[in-house]
């Protein structure tokens, strides 16, 4: 073992170094010896591969080479064994970390205590602590111990009296001591106060700053140094603790913010089999639905059961449509209170498709009782005023027409011009009042529909004929392109004509003189589709989410140049929904717009 060369003794009795060796003079009476040194993977000599015999033998250079080759094979086995042991150690460490990471039972404090216990078992140490360090104060955040000295979370100590100070004074990397009594730190206060002999710690980094440490210790010394795998384990454990603490901090921050937000912030998840839950809700769910966060996380049915029976079908339909199209969900509906009354709420959420084919919405729901009350008062006011103005306006318009027609005698040119302006303005005001009354009736459900199965091109032709005077006045041509002529649907021809006319009026109003408005009638799946395309400026991006709201106009200032009440598209939407259809649009600024309506197809002769 003391030399690198192969040692050969062909006859020990003739070698002055060994002739009187007990193994030569006595049993086993060695005469021949050949030995090659063996090294561990780090290059240290650990033994020999030797050949002995009771008889003297000769040993050639070739024999020496063979023995050295055999020794090399043994050393290779040492290396393979070391690699295997290292791999097994790494695998065990990673398995322990995986067990810790996948543990989801209980709250964060319970999971942290279990993780420290598992880590102590793996390292063979008494105590595991997650500490927080602020300035010169050391606080025990989480802990596990098998020691006799009691430890409590929240206990604070001067940092200088803790082993943690040794880590923070170093390079802020891993710090390990296997036998404190034989280290250079025996004069430190921590050794005098706690007397720990074994210590292994790593810093916890959060947002680029040290939060504290994760450390493991025992009162008894360790007989071997910590392995690279054990040091890796503690480093990765510190990373897991950092991630856990980061999520806890962010959750606490979010909860503080959402408690100040009106209503509830939430995530709603719908699975393909139909069951649903609220994976996350703010405490405001108690105010909106009267249920607890924990109940909502298990099953959403308790919340859905609170929805007004008249509003429930629309709620479920809107959720289904949002899930199918991944479009924004928005709805106003009523929810039952604990007192037995009803409260108006409004929700807005954005859906996200998940890999398991479930849909997750992120949004909020807020109480809109006051807004609903104001809307109802406004609608009632508009309805009352409109009814009161309609009769006198009819008389004024009729009287102006009689005067202009000469019923009261000749009218000079200047007076006729002024009377014409007055008559035109009275007609516009009458049109506004008619729109106001229409939208009020539609919203309140007081419009009667006389629906029957009819050809759709009849309604399109009627609407185009009705709008022709406006089109000629503005120099715009309206073109009808019937791609599918025998399309039938169940609709009220007066109301559908009104809806199409509203779309045509908008298209003509925003088209330049000499342009064409194209009307295409086609089949789309099991629906009939009527499209109105114009060559106008398109719909501004900032206006698109409000375009179907009442009184909505792209330019609502006093300087706007286009006539209109801002009710036409809102009326069209209400009409189409009442007849089981839809209205929508697409547009690119500067390239015109295309509005379309759809209705379910029906067989002729059915009702």
XYZ file of C-alpha atoms in Angstrom:
607
model
C 0.000 0.000 0.000
C 2.941 2.343 0.594
C 4.208 2.306 -2.982
C 2.723 2.838 -6.441
C 4.696 0.055 -8.126
C 3.739 -3.595 -8.121
C 5.647 -5.441 -5.394
C 6.971 -8.920 -6.244
C 8.707 -11.316 -3.811
C 9.520 -14.571 -5.567
C 10.885 -16.271 -2.385
C 10.234 -14.639 0.979
C 12.930 -16.730 2.724
C 15.550 -15.056 0.538
C 14.216 -11.517 1.167
C 15.769 -9.808 4.168
C 12.584 -7.763 4.646
C 10.285 -10.736 5.118
C 12.310 -13.904 5.938
C 11.416 -13.628 9.635
C 7.821 -12.449 9.126
C 5.394 -14.613 11.150
C 3.335 -15.243 8.002
C 6.486 -16.656 6.428
C 7.905 -18.618 9.343
C 4.487 -19.819 10.421
C 1.083 -20.540 8.951
C 0.249 -19.937 6.107
C 4.012 -20.221 5.246
C 3.979 -17.647 2.470
C 6.842 -17.997 0.016
C 5.602 -16.084 -3.032
C 3.901 -12.641 -3.020
C 2.892 -10.235 -5.781
C 0.761 -7.157 -4.997
C -0.540 -4.167 -7.023
C -1.859 -1.071 -5.168
C -5.575 -0.222 -5.385
C -6.990 3.327 -5.425
C -10.426 4.749 -4.687
C -12.213 7.059 -7.215
C -10.489 10.067 -5.586
C -7.014 8.540 -6.202
C -6.274 7.591 -2.614
C -4.558 4.207 -2.013
C -6.993 1.927 -0.188
C -5.392 -1.548 -0.463
C -3.750 -4.058 -2.752
C -4.660 -6.805 -5.140
C -2.210 -9.553 -4.144
C -1.318 -13.119 -5.139
C 0.351 -15.485 -2.636
C 1.627 -19.055 -2.742
C 3.292 -21.523 -0.350
C 5.954 -22.221 -2.985
C 8.542 -19.871 -4.491
C 7.623 -18.690 -8.006
C 9.063 -16.556 -10.757
C 7.011 -13.528 -11.955
C 7.702 -12.028 -15.377
C 7.080 -8.476 -16.602
C 4.117 -9.796 -18.542
C 2.764 -11.266 -15.299
C 3.156 -7.857 -13.658
C 1.226 -6.236 -16.493
C -1.582 -8.759 -16.135
C -1.730 -8.166 -12.371
C -1.851 -4.409 -12.925
C -4.667 -4.867 -15.454
C -6.579 -6.950 -12.919
C -6.016 -4.246 -10.296
C -7.366 -1.659 -12.746
C -10.497 -3.761 -13.182
C -10.948 -3.871 -9.413
C -10.538 -0.092 -9.249
C -13.147 0.246 -11.998
C -15.516 -1.798 -9.892
C -14.809 0.589 -7.025
C -15.775 3.485 -9.324
C -18.895 1.747 -10.587
C -19.922 0.976 -7.036
C -19.292 4.570 -5.999
C -21.313 5.832 -8.952
C -24.096 3.395 -8.126
C -24.063 4.469 -4.483
C -24.051 8.119 -5.537
C -26.944 7.519 -7.928
C -28.912 5.687 -5.264
C -28.269 8.539 -2.817
C -29.441 11.088 -5.391
C -32.519 9.029 -6.205
C -33.416 8.714 -2.532
C -32.944 12.453 -1.997
C -35.103 13.317 -5.009
C -37.784 10.837 -3.913
C -37.902 12.508 -0.501
C -38.174 15.947 -2.118
C -40.918 14.681 -4.425
C -42.848 13.378 -1.428
C -42.561 16.812 0.186
C -43.594 18.738 -2.923
C -46.607 16.521 -3.680
C -47.956 16.650 -0.119
C -51.144 18.736 -0.302
C -52.971 17.706 2.876
C -53.790 20.370 5.438
C -52.796 24.021 5.485
C -49.380 25.500 4.774
C -48.222 25.328 8.403
C -49.090 21.624 8.635
C -47.366 20.828 5.330
C -44.241 22.725 6.394
C -44.019 20.832 9.710
C -44.367 17.492 7.887
C -41.733 18.527 5.347
C -39.255 19.387 8.118
C -39.925 16.046 9.823
C -39.334 14.127 6.582
C -36.133 16.099 5.943
C -34.870 15.395 9.488
C -35.511 11.682 8.938
C -33.544 11.767 5.693
C -30.585 13.659 7.193
C -30.644 11.770 10.497
C -30.781 14.996 12.529
C -32.908 16.086 15.496
C -34.279 19.467 14.516
C -35.361 21.327 11.394
C -36.210 25.043 11.388
C -37.353 27.595 8.829
C -36.280 30.972 10.169
C -36.977 34.558 9.233
C -34.223 37.125 9.620
C -35.030 40.829 9.870
C -32.074 43.078 10.652
C -30.624 41.624 13.875
C -33.641 39.503 14.854
C -34.005 35.753 14.223
C -37.592 34.391 14.280
C -38.638 30.734 14.159
C -41.211 30.622 11.351
C -41.781 26.842 11.137
C -40.091 23.992 13.007
C -39.910 20.282 13.786
C -37.836 18.720 16.570
C -37.237 15.450 18.373
C -35.117 17.199 20.973
C -36.059 17.670 24.605
C -35.905 21.472 24.512
C -39.309 22.953 23.559
C -39.479 25.134 20.431
C -42.376 27.396 19.433
C -43.139 29.083 16.128
C -42.812 32.833 16.520
C -39.965 32.639 19.051
C -37.470 35.465 18.494
C -33.748 35.519 19.316
C -30.865 37.916 18.778
C -29.352 36.940 15.447
C -25.811 36.959 16.892
C -26.745 34.136 19.300
C -27.804 31.780 16.492
C -25.891 29.460 14.205
C -27.714 31.247 11.384
C -25.311 34.167 11.908
C -22.448 31.903 10.796
C -24.201 31.263 7.492
C -24.998 34.928 6.887
C -21.408 35.909 7.669
C -20.197 33.455 5.042
C -20.835 33.721 1.322
C -24.612 33.347 1.776
C -24.384 29.830 0.406
C -24.698 26.450 2.069
C -23.052 26.174 5.509
C -22.177 22.839 7.178
C -20.499 21.773 10.438
C -20.222 18.088 11.341
C -18.496 18.560 14.722
C -18.708 22.014 16.283
C -16.271 21.117 19.081
C -13.538 20.541 16.497
C -14.384 23.632 14.427
C -13.067 27.150 14.681
C -16.377 28.459 16.035
C -16.299 27.169 19.618
C -15.965 30.707 20.935
C -19.214 31.876 19.294
C -22.243 32.716 21.507
C -24.429 30.219 19.632
C -22.267 27.287 20.781
C -22.299 28.480 24.375
C -26.100 29.022 24.373
C -27.305 25.988 22.396
C -24.397 23.544 22.291
C -25.312 22.121 18.888
C -22.567 19.946 17.410
C -24.005 19.312 13.937
C -25.450 22.069 11.740
C -26.438 22.240 8.072
C -28.172 25.326 6.631
C -29.036 27.093 3.368
C -30.393 30.605 2.758
C -33.978 31.234 1.623
C -34.069 33.752 -1.229
C -37.313 35.576 -2.149
C -37.376 38.362 -4.752
C -33.599 38.685 -4.663
C -33.388 39.117 -0.890
C -32.671 36.699 1.954
C -35.874 35.886 3.834
C -34.072 33.681 6.356
C -32.663 30.162 6.488
C -33.661 26.536 6.505
C -31.422 24.723 8.973
C -31.028 21.232 10.453
C -29.107 20.411 13.619
C -28.327 17.915 16.389
C -26.659 18.032 19.785
C -24.428 15.079 18.897
C -21.573 15.313 16.383
C -21.694 13.618 13.007
C -19.108 10.929 12.297
C -18.784 11.693 8.612
C -18.980 14.891 6.538
C -22.228 15.813 4.788
C -22.251 14.369 1.288
C -22.741 16.424 -1.852
C -26.176 14.808 -2.210
C -27.204 15.855 1.298
C -26.024 19.395 0.621
C -27.954 19.398 -2.665
C -31.032 18.154 -0.795
C -30.924 21.055 1.686
C -30.391 23.588 -1.116
C -33.409 22.278 -3.053
C -35.440 22.097 0.157
C -34.662 25.805 0.706
C -35.896 26.515 -2.843
C -39.163 24.698 -2.091
C -39.576 26.677 1.138
C -38.921 29.923 -0.776
C -41.578 29.044 -3.352
C -44.068 28.127 -0.613
C -43.426 31.353 1.306
C -43.676 33.389 -1.906
C -47.095 31.928 -2.691
C -48.254 32.520 0.898
C -47.113 36.149 0.748
C -48.814 36.744 -2.603
C -52.018 35.086 -1.413
C -52.056 37.226 1.723
C -51.476 40.356 -0.359
C -54.243 39.370 -2.774
C -56.649 38.658 0.085
C -55.945 42.059 1.602
C -56.717 43.694 -1.728
C -59.828 41.690 -2.569
C -61.378 42.326 0.839
C -61.461 45.984 -0.187
C -63.022 45.232 -3.578
C -66.825 45.339 -3.900
C -68.560 42.049 -4.637
C -66.497 38.946 -5.283
C -63.457 38.084 -7.373
C -63.504 34.477 -8.481
C -62.459 31.605 -10.685
C -65.265 29.353 -11.918
C -64.413 25.963 -13.431
C -66.745 23.839 -15.546
C -65.767 20.245 -16.387
C -66.892 18.298 -19.492
C -69.168 16.078 -17.364
C -71.099 19.178 -16.227
C -69.962 19.514 -12.621
C -68.484 22.850 -11.547
C -66.823 24.645 -8.654
C -65.154 27.897 -7.646
C -61.424 27.026 -7.250
C -60.877 30.539 -5.944
C -63.276 33.122 -4.556
C -62.769 36.175 -2.430
C -64.684 36.413 0.868
C -67.256 38.562 -0.978
C -68.984 35.374 -2.173
C -70.758 35.347 1.176
C -72.284 38.727 0.346
C -73.282 37.727 -3.196
C -74.405 34.097 -2.849
C -74.622 33.600 0.906
C -72.209 30.639 0.883
C -68.700 30.131 2.260
C -65.475 30.002 0.265
C -64.935 26.372 1.310
C -68.400 25.314 0.092
C -67.875 27.021 -3.260
C -64.514 25.309 -3.775
C -66.214 21.899 -3.581
C -69.354 22.497 -5.650
C -70.857 25.525 -7.409
C -74.426 24.185 -7.276
C -75.179 25.921 -3.976
C -74.478 29.252 -5.666
C -76.422 28.379 -8.820
C -79.404 27.303 -6.687
C -79.637 30.896 -5.436
C -80.309 32.313 -8.921
C -83.872 33.495 -9.658
C -85.818 30.796 -11.564
C -86.680 33.278 -14.328
C -83.013 34.207 -14.798
C -81.496 30.717 -14.465
C -82.049 29.539 -18.087
C -80.372 32.670 -19.450
C -77.486 32.263 -16.976
C -76.849 28.647 -17.988
C -77.166 29.487 -21.684
C -74.720 32.391 -21.398
C -72.165 30.179 -19.615
C -72.525 27.493 -22.291
C -72.067 30.011 -25.119
C -69.030 31.544 -23.432
C -67.513 28.071 -22.987
C -68.114 27.090 -26.608
C -66.764 30.314 -28.139
C -64.294 31.289 -25.370
C -65.899 34.721 -25.487
C -66.284 37.082 -22.556
C -69.162 36.241 -20.216
C -71.356 39.076 -18.943
C -74.824 38.972 -17.403
C -77.096 40.764 -14.954
C -79.413 38.524 -12.926
C -81.117 38.112 -9.557
C -79.904 36.125 -6.543
C -81.933 35.087 -3.497
C -80.916 36.686 -0.203
C -80.919 34.954 3.179
C -83.846 37.214 4.073
C -85.901 35.745 1.227
C -85.707 38.822 -0.996
C -83.883 39.187 -4.292
C -80.752 41.119 -5.142
C -79.539 42.177 -8.578
C -75.944 41.214 -9.404
C -73.821 41.579 -12.519
C -70.891 39.411 -13.545
C -68.053 39.724 -16.024
C -65.467 36.998 -16.702
C -62.961 35.812 -19.297
C -62.844 32.060 -20.074
C -59.723 29.949 -20.500
C -59.595 26.443 -21.983
C -57.573 23.972 -19.894
C -55.787 20.819 -21.153
C -58.368 18.488 -19.553
C -61.091 20.173 -21.681
C -62.526 22.002 -18.675
C -63.121 25.766 -18.872
C -61.869 28.194 -16.230
C -63.372 31.694 -15.978
C -61.574 34.577 -14.255
C -63.816 37.467 -13.255
C -65.917 39.311 -10.735
C -69.550 39.587 -9.641
C -70.855 42.690 -7.907
C -74.141 43.879 -6.428
C -75.975 46.275 -8.776
C -79.212 46.842 -6.836
C -78.749 50.610 -6.871
C -77.790 50.664 -10.546
C -80.796 48.490 -11.383
C -83.087 50.795 -9.413
C -81.732 53.831 -11.251
C -82.109 52.062 -14.626
C -85.708 51.192 -13.825
C -86.425 54.788 -12.762
C -84.790 56.056 -15.946
C -86.778 53.660 -18.122
C -89.999 54.621 -16.357
C -89.218 58.307 -16.796
C -88.416 57.865 -20.491
C -91.582 55.838 -21.013
C -93.768 58.392 -19.252
C -92.249 61.388 -21.036
C -92.405 59.619 -24.404
C -96.087 58.819 -24.005
C -96.823 62.390 -22.926
C -94.940 63.873 -25.911
C -96.195 61.532 -28.605
C -99.716 62.952 -28.981
C -98.768 66.667 -29.107
C -95.913 65.909 -31.512
C -98.331 64.114 -33.818
C -100.569 67.204 -33.789
C -97.629 69.561 -34.383
C -96.285 67.491 -37.274
C -99.737 67.186 -38.824
C -100.432 70.914 -38.455
C -97.121 71.833 -40.053
C -97.929 69.522 -42.944
C -101.315 71.202 -43.449
C -99.787 74.676 -43.412
C -97.089 73.669 -45.891
C -99.781 72.095 -48.055
C -101.631 75.432 -48.306
C -104.577 74.581 -46.064
C -104.337 78.001 -44.394
C -103.450 79.924 -47.511
C -100.329 80.708 -49.481
C -96.980 80.573 -47.620
C -94.035 82.676 -48.746
C -90.709 80.996 -49.522
C -88.864 82.050 -46.365
C -91.700 80.937 -44.112
C -91.968 77.639 -46.017
C -88.251 76.969 -45.432
C -88.608 77.553 -41.709
C -91.762 75.421 -41.531
C -89.983 72.626 -43.443
C -87.136 72.655 -40.918
C -89.638 72.555 -38.063
C -91.512 69.654 -39.667
C -88.286 67.687 -40.255
C -87.186 68.180 -36.654
C -90.601 67.188 -35.330
C -90.434 63.981 -37.391
C -86.958 63.225 -35.993
C -88.252 63.813 -32.484
C -91.239 61.572 -33.215
C -88.825 58.882 -34.490
C -86.780 59.178 -31.285
C -89.909 58.780 -29.165
C -91.004 55.747 -31.190
C -87.553 54.185 -30.638
C -87.720 54.950 -26.920
C -91.125 53.328 -26.632
C -89.970 50.315 -28.662
C -86.909 49.676 -26.513
C -88.918 50.161 -23.313
C -91.514 47.621 -24.464
C -88.874 45.139 -25.613
C -86.900 45.301 -22.372
C -90.047 44.933 -20.269
C -91.319 42.065 -22.449
C -94.482 43.897 -23.520
C -94.054 43.478 -27.283
C -96.344 40.978 -29.003
C -94.797 38.978 -31.841
C -96.947 37.557 -34.641
C -94.496 34.900 -35.796
C -94.981 32.344 -38.535
C -92.728 30.278 -40.810
C -91.925 32.442 -43.837
C -89.289 32.902 -46.496
C -86.512 35.185 -45.332
C -85.937 36.926 -48.649
C -89.399 38.492 -48.255
C -88.302 40.366 -45.121
C -85.039 41.405 -46.789
C -86.858 42.769 -49.842
C -89.386 44.600 -47.642
C -86.609 46.248 -45.612
C -84.704 47.324 -48.746
C -87.872 48.792 -50.260
C -88.563 50.696 -47.036
C -85.049 52.155 -46.859
C -84.806 53.189 -50.542
C -85.800 56.866 -50.001
C -82.943 57.303 -47.517
C -80.523 55.465 -49.829
C -81.432 57.628 -52.862
C -81.135 60.809 -50.800
C -77.585 59.880 -49.771
C -76.529 58.511 -53.153
C -76.024 54.960 -51.892
C -77.052 51.815 -53.788
C -78.446 48.843 -51.832
C -77.749 45.469 -53.489
C -79.501 42.227 -52.517
C -77.614 38.997 -53.130
C -79.738 35.919 -52.293
C -77.300 32.999 -52.160
C -79.985 30.616 -50.826
C -83.490 31.517 -51.909
C -85.608 28.875 -50.188
C -84.650 29.735 -46.616
C -87.486 29.602 -44.103
C -87.579 30.708 -40.477
C -90.185 31.371 -37.811
C -90.371 35.165 -37.404
C -92.602 38.243 -37.218
C -92.172 39.945 -40.593
C -92.872 43.435 -39.220
C -90.305 43.084 -36.440
C -87.670 41.363 -38.603
C -88.111 44.030 -41.285
C -87.584 46.636 -38.556
C -84.374 44.896 -37.424
C -82.997 44.676 -40.983
C -83.989 48.300 -41.666
C -82.015 49.413 -38.623
C -78.908 47.660 -39.963
C -79.426 49.144 -43.436
C -79.979 52.623 -41.984
C -76.672 52.426 -40.133
C -74.836 51.132 -43.208
C -76.238 53.885 -45.456
C -75.595 56.586 -42.857
C -71.886 55.752 -42.682
C -71.333 55.052 -46.405
C -69.865 57.703 -48.709
C -71.916 58.949 -51.661
C -71.660 56.631 -54.645
C -70.901 53.600 -52.481
C -72.869 50.358 -52.363
C -74.350 48.533 -49.384
C -74.504 44.791 -50.018
C -77.094 42.494 -48.428
C -76.213 38.770 -48.557
C -78.707 36.071 -47.579
C -77.193 32.616 -47.039
C -77.311 29.402 -45.036
C -74.875 28.810 -42.161
C -75.228 25.356 -40.632
C -78.772 25.065 -39.269
C -79.265 28.835 -39.350
C -80.142 31.453 -41.919
C -77.746 34.389 -42.032
C -78.359 37.887 -43.410
C -75.286 40.115 -43.734
C -75.225 43.875 -44.342
C -71.837 45.119 -45.615
C -70.917 48.776 -46.006
C -67.897 50.714 -47.277
C -67.778 53.182 -44.410
C -65.016 53.998 -41.913
C -65.605 50.903 -39.789
C -66.330 50.645 -36.079
C -63.710 52.233 -33.778
C -61.966 49.730 -31.511
C -62.878 51.746 -28.411
C -66.594 51.570 -29.268
C -67.013 47.882 -30.108
C -67.869 46.620 -26.635
C -70.655 49.234 -26.306
C -72.114 49.123 -29.777
C -75.322 47.262 -28.819
C -75.976 49.337 -25.690
C -78.830 51.843 -25.532
C -77.921 55.369 -26.705
C -74.450 54.166 -27.689
C -72.762 56.215 -30.418
C -69.177 56.178 -31.615
C -69.053 59.975 -31.299
C -71.335 61.022 -28.459
C -70.116 64.622 -28.278
C -72.129 67.629 -29.344
C -69.980 67.865 -32.477
C -71.027 64.516 -33.951
C -72.063 64.733 -37.608
C -74.211 61.598 -37.999
C -77.894 61.662 -37.115
C -79.445 59.004 -34.923
C -80.625 58.164 -31.444
C -78.153 55.406 -30.634
C -81.085 53.018 -30.142
C -81.273 51.247 -33.508
C -78.758 48.484 -32.787
C -80.033 48.039 -29.223
C -83.560 47.562 -30.603
C -82.263 45.141 -33.244
C -80.566 43.031 -30.601
C -83.700 42.881 -28.442
C -85.853 42.007 -31.474
C -83.542 39.222 -32.647
C -83.193 37.679 -29.194
C -86.957 37.761 -28.743
C -87.346 35.824 -32.036
C -84.673 33.272 -31.067
C -81.960 34.808 -33.212
C -78.750 36.776 -32.777
C -77.061 39.893 -34.122
C -73.324 40.538 -34.299
C -70.695 42.262 -36.407
C -67.096 42.375 -37.543
C -65.176 45.419 -38.629
C -61.759 46.777 -39.409
C -61.246 50.498 -39.018
C -61.020 52.123 -42.439
C -62.416 49.067 -44.248
C -66.132 49.166 -43.514
C -68.249 46.925 -41.330
C -70.369 43.809 -41.703
C -73.384 43.357 -39.414
C -75.343 40.143 -39.524
C -78.427 38.566 -38.042
C -79.145 34.847 -37.722
C -82.333 32.837 -37.204
C -82.833 29.078 -36.808
C -84.022 27.466 -40.034
C -87.560 26.040 -40.110
C -89.454 23.733 -42.463
C -92.134 25.426 -44.572
C -95.644 24.624 -43.416
C -94.630 24.163 -39.756
C -95.452 26.488 -36.871
